[in-house]
Short mmCIF file of C-alpha atoms in Angstrom, two decimals:
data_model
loop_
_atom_site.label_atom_id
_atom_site.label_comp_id
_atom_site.label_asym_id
_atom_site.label_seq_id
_atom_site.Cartn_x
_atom_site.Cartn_y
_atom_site.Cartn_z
CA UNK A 1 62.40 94.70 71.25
CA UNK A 2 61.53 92.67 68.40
CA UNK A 3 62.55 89.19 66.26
CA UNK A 4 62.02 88.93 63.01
CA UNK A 5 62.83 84.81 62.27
CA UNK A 6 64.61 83.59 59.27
CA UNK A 7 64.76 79.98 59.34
CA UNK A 8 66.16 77.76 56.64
CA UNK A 9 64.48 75.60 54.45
CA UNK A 10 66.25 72.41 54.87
CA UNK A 11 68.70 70.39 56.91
CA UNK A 12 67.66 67.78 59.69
CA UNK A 13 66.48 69.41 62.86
CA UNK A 14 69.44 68.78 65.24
CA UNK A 15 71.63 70.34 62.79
CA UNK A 16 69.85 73.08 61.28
CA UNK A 17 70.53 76.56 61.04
CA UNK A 18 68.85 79.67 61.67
CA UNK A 19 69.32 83.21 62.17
CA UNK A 20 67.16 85.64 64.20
CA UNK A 21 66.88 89.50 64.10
CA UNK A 22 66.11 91.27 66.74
CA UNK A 23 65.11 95.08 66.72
CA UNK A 24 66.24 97.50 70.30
CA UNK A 25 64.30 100.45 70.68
CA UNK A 26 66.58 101.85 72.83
CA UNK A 27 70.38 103.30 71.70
CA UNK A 28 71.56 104.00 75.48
CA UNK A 29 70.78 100.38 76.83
CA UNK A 30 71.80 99.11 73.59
CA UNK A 31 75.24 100.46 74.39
CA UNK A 32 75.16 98.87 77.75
CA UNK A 33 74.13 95.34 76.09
CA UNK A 34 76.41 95.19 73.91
CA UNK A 35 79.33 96.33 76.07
CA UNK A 36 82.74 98.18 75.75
CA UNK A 37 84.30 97.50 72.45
CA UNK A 38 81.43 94.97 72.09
CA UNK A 39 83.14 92.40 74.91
CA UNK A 40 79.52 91.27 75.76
CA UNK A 41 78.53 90.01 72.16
CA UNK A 42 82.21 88.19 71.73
CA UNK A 43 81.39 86.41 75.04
CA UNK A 44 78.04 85.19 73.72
CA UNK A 45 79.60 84.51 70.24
CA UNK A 46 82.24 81.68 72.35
CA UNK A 47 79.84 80.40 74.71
CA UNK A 48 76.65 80.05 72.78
CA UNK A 49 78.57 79.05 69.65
CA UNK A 50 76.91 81.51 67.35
CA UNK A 51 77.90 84.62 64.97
CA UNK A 52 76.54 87.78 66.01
CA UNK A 53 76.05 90.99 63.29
CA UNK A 54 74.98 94.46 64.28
CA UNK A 55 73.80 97.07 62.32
CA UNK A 56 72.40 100.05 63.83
CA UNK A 57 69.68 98.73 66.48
CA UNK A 58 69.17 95.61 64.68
CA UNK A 59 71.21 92.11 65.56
CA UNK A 60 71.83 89.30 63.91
CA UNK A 61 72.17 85.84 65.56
CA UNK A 62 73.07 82.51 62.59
CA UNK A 63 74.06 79.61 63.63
CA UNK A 64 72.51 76.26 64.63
CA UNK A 65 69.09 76.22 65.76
CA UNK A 66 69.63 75.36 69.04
CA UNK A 67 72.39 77.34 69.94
CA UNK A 68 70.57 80.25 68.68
CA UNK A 69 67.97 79.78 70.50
CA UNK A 70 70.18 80.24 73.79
CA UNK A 71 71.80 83.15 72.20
CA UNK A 72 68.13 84.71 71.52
CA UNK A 73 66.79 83.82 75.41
CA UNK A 74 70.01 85.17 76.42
CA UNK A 75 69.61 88.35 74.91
CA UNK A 76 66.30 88.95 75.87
CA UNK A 77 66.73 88.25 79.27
CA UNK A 78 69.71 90.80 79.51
CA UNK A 79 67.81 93.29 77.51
CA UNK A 80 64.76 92.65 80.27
CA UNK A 81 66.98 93.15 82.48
CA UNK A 82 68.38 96.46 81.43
CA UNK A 83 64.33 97.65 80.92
CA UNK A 84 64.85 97.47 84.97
CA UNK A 85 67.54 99.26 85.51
CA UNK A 86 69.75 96.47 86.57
CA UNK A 87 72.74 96.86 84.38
CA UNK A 88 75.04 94.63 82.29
CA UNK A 89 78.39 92.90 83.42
CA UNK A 90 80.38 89.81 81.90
CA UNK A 91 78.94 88.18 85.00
CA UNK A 92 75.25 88.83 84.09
CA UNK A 93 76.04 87.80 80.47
CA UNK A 94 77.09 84.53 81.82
CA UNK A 95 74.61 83.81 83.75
CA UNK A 96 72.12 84.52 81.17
CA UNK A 97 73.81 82.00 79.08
CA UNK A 98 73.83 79.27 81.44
CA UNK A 99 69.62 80.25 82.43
CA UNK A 100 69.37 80.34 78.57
CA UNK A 101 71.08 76.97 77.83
CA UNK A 102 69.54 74.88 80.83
CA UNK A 103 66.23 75.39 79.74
CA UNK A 104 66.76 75.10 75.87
CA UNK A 105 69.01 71.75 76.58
CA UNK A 106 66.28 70.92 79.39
CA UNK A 107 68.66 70.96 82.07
CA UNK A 108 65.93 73.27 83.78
CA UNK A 109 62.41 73.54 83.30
CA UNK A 110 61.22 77.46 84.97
CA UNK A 111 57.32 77.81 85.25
CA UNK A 112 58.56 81.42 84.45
CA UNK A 113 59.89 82.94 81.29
CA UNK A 114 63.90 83.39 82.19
CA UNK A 115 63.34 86.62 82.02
CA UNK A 116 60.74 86.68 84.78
CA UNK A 117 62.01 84.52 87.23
CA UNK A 118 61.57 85.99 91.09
CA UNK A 119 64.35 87.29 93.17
CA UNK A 120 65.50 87.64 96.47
CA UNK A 121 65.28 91.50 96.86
CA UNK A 122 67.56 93.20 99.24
CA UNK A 123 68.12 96.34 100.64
CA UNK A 124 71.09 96.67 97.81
CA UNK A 125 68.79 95.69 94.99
CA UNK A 126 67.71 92.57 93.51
CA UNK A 127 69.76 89.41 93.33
CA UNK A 128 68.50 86.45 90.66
CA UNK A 129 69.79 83.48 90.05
CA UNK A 130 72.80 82.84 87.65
CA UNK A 131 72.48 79.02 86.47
CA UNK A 132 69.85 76.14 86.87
CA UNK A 133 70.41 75.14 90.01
CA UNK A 134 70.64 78.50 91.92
CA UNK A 135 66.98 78.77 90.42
CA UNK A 136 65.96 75.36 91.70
CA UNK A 137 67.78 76.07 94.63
CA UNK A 138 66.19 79.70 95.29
CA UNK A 139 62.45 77.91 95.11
CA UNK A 140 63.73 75.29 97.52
CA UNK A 141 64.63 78.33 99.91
CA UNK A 142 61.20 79.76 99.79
CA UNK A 143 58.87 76.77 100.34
CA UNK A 144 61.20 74.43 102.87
CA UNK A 145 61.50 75.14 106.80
CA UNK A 146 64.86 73.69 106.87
CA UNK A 147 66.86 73.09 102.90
CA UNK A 148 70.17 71.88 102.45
CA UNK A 149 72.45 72.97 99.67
CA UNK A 150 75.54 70.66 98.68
CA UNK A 151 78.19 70.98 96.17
CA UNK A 152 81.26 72.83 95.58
CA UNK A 153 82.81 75.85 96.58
CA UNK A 154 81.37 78.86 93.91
CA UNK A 155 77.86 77.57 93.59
CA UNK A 156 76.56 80.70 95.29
CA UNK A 157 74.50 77.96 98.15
CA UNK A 158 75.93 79.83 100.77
CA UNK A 159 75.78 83.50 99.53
CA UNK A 160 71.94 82.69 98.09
CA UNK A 161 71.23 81.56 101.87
CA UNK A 162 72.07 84.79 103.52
CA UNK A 163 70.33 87.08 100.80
CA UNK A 164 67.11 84.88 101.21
CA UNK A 165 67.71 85.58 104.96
CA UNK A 166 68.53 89.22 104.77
CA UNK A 167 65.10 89.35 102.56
CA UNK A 168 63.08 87.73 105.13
CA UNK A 169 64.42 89.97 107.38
CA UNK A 170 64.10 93.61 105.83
CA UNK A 171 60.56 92.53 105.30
CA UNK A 172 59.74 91.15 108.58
CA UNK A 173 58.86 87.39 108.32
CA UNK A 174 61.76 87.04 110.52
CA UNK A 175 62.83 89.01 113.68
CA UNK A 176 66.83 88.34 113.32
CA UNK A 177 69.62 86.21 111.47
CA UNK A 178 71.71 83.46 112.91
CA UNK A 179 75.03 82.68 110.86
CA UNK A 180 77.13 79.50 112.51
CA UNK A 181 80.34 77.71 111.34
CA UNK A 182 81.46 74.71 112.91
CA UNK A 183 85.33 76.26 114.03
CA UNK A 184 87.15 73.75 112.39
CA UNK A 185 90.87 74.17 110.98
CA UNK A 186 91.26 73.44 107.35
CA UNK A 187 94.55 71.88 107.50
CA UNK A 188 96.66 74.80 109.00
CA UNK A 189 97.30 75.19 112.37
CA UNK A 190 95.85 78.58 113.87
CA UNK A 191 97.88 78.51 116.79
CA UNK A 192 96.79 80.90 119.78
CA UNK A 193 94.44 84.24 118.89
CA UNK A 194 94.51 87.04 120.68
CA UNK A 195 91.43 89.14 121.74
CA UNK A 196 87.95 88.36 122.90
CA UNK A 197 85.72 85.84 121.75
CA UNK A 198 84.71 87.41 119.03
CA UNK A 199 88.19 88.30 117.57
CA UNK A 200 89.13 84.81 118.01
CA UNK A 201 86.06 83.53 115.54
CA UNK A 202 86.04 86.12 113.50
CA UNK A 203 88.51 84.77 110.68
CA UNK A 204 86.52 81.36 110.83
CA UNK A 205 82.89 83.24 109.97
CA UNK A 206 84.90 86.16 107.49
CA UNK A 207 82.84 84.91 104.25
CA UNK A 208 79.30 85.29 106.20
CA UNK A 209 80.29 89.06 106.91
CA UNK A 210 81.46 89.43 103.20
CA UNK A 211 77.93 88.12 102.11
CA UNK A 212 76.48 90.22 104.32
CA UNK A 213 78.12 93.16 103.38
CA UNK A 214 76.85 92.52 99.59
CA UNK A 215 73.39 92.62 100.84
CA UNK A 216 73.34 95.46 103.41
CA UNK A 217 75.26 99.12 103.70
CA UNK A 218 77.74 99.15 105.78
CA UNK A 219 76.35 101.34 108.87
CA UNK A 220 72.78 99.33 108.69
CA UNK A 221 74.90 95.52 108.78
CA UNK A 222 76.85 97.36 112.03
CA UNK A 223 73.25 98.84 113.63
CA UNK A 224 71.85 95.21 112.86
CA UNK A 225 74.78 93.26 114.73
CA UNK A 226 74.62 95.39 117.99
CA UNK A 227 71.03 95.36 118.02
CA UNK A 228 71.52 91.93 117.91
CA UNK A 229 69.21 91.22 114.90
CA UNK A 230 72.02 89.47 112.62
CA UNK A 231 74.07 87.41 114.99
CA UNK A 232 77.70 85.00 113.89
CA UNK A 233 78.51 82.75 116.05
CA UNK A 234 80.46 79.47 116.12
CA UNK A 235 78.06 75.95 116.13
CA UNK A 236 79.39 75.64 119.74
CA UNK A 237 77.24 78.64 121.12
CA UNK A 238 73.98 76.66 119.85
CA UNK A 239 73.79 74.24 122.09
CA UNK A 240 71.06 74.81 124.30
CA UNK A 241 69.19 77.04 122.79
CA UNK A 242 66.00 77.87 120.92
CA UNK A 243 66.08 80.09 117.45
CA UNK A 244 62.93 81.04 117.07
CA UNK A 245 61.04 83.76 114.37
CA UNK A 246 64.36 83.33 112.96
CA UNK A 247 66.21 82.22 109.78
CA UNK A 248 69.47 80.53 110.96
CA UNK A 249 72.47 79.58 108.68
CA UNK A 250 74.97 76.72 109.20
CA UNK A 251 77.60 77.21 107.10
CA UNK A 252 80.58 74.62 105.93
CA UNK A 253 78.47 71.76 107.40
CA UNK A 254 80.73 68.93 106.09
CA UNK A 255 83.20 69.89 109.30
CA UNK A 256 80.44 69.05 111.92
CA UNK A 257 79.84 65.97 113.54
CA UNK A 258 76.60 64.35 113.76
CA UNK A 259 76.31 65.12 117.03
CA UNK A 260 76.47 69.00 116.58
CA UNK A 261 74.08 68.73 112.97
CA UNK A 262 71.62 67.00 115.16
CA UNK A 263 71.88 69.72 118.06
CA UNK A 264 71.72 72.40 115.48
CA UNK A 265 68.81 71.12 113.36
CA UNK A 266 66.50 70.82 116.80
CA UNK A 267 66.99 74.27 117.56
CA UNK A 268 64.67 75.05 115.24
CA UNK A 269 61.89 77.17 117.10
CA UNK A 270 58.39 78.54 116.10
CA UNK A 271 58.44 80.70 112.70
CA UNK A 272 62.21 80.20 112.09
CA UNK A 273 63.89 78.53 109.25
CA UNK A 274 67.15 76.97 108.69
CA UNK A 275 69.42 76.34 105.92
CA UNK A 276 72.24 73.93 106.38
CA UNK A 277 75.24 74.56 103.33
CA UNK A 278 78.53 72.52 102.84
CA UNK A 279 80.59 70.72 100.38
CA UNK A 280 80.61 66.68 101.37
CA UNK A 281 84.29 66.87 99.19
CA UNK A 282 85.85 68.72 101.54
CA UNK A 283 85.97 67.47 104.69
CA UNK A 284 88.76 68.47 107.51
CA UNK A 285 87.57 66.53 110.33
CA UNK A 286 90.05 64.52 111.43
CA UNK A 287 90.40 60.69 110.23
CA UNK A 288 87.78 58.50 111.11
CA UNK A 289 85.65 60.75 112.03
CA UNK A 290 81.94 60.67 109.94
CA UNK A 291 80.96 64.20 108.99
CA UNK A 292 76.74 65.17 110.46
CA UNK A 293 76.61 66.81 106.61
CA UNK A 294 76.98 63.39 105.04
CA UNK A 295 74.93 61.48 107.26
CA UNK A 296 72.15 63.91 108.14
CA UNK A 297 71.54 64.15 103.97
CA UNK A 298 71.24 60.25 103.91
CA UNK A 299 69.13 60.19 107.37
CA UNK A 300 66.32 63.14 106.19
CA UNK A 301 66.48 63.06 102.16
CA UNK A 302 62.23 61.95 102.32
CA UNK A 303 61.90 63.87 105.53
CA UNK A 304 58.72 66.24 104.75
CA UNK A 305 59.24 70.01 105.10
CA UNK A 306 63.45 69.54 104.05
CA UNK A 307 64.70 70.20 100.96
CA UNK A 308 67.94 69.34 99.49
CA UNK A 309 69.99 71.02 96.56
CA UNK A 310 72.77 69.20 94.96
CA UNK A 311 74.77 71.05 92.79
CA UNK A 312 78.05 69.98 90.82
CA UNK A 313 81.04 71.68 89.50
CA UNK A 314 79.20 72.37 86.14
CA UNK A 315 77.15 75.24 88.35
CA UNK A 316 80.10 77.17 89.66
CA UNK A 317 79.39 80.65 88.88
CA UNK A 318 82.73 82.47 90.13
CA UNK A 319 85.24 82.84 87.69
CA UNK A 320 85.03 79.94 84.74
CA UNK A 321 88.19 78.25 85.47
CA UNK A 322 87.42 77.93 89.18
CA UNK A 323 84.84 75.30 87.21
CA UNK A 324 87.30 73.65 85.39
CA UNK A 325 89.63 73.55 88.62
CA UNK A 326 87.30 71.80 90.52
CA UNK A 327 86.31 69.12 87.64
CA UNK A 328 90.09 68.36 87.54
CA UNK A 329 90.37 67.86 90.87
CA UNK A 330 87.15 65.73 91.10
CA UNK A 331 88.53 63.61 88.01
CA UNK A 332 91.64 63.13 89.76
CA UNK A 333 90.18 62.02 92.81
CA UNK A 334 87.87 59.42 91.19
CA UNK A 335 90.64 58.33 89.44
CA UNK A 336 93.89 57.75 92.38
CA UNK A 337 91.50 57.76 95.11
CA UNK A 338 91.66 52.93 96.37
CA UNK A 339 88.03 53.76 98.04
CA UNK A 340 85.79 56.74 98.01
CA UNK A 341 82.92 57.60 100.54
CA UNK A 342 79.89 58.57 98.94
CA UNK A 343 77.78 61.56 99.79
CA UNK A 344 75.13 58.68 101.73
CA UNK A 345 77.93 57.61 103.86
CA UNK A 346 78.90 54.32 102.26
CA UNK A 347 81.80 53.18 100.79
CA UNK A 348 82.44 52.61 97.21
CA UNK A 349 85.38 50.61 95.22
CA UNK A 350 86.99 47.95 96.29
CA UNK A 351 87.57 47.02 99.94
#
């Protein structure tokens, strides 16, 4: 693929405009990039802010300079992409955008081109990150023995966890996978569950096994399980032991108590890792009671060999108006809420 830049001559730089060709060398991807009844290019047109114009391989992108700058890194990262063989969805198209717009706005500063950014590969096939964070976040997973990842539900901390894990796994740095949940009732009252233990947790630990089953065909995830090499189990079954050569998972950590984060964190064992994920905005512990999540991210923010990840609702990568849905919510919150309790612990507004 090739540009061809056609800048013009005048204007002030934050409000110049440009407009970019670029060349495809290839008709059948170029369908693909484009999309059915060119959906893909009307999605970058809104959310880049730009006017796109085809004509046979050749694309036109005019509009300011900046925003067709994203448009351009978008496009080349999707058309990189496609090079690979890995396809191209609304989802991918958005999450080129938001790669393409952190780093032009400087939101996010890759040491790679966006284009060339590592992945977590799985037995399913690749999986790269689709904003900012999940990039910063994805570097913190490699290079920590035990990272945190905080923020709100759709950020992809959890799900980026367990493909890091299943990665480490399928190549052998790790000899199994240990998936908790503290088994704590969001509100609703569960009542009495029949069946064995592990009917009874089951529907607290469903969205590790739906991760899982991204990352994994179905008869390997059920060899894995009895084999004992991927293991779900509630935070109670920790106690006492040792994970080690492992990469453990504690999963909607805001609902523990610092008792049971400090238990879990000191199981860590020789060659093991841990990642600790939860959203500090949605605690259901009962009143009064402090939640391990908030205090154990004030207690080891400096602590060598932990990293943290904070992301915010702007990095919500499910549907775009779960985004705007949680924004509202936080807005609302700040706004009717006489005290709030910071993600340190301490209280803010008046007392």
């Amino acid at each position: 693929m090739l540009a061809a830049r056609h800048p013009s001559p005048s204007g002030p730089p934050s409000s110049e405009s440009r407009s970019v060709t670029l060349q495809f060398d290839d008709n059948a991807l170029l369908a693909q990039l484009f999309g059915e009844f060119d959906r893909h290019l009307s999605l970058l047109e809104k959310q880049a802010g730009v006017r796109l114009s085809s004509r046979g391989n050749r694309l036109t992108i005019s509009g300011n300079a900046e925003r067709t700058q994203v448009a351009e890194e978008a496009l080349r990262s999707l058309w990189h992409g496609l090079e690979r063989g890995h396809g191209c969805t609304i989802a991918l198209v958005e999450a080129a955008i938001r790669m393409a717009q952190g780093a032009v706005e400087g939101e996010a500063e890759p040491r790679l081109p966006l284009r060339d950014l590592p992945q977590i590969r799985t037995r399913k096939g690749a999986i790269a990150p689709r904003s900012p964070a999940q990039a910063a976040y994805m570097e913190i997973l490699s290079k920590h023995e035990i990272s945190f990842g905080l923020g709100p539900a759709g950020t992809g901390k959890t799900y980026l966890a367990v493909a890091q894990g299943v990665a480490l796994l399928l190549t052998g740095q790790v000899e199994r996978i240990v998936l908790s949940r503290p088994a704590v009732e969001a509100g609703e009252r569960l009542g009495f569950l029949p069946g064995d233990m592990k009917e009874k947790v089951d529907p607290y630990l469903r969205p590790l096994y739906d991760a899982l089953n991204d990352m994994l065909p179905g008869d390997q995830l059920a060899r894995r399980m009895t084999a004992g090499e991927i293991e779900i189990a509630p935070l109670a079954f920790m106690r006492g032991r040792t994970l080690a050569h492992c990469f453990a998972i504690l999963d909607e950590a805001q609902n523990t108590t610092p008792a049971q984060m400090k238990m879990f964190l000191t199981r860590l064992g020789e060659g093991s890792r841990m990642v600790v994920t939860g959203d500090p905005s949605q605690i259901d512990l009962p009143p009064g009671q402090p939640s391990g999540l908030v205090e154990a991210a004030r207690i080891l923010e400096h602590v060598p060999g932990i990293g943290f990840m904070r992301f915010s609702d702007t990095d919500v990568v499910r549907h775009p108006l779960v985004g705007r849905i949680v924004a509202a919510y936080s807005r609302a919150e700040a706004e009717t809420a006489p005290r709030k309790r910071n993600w340190n612990g301490a209280d803010a507004g008046p007392k």
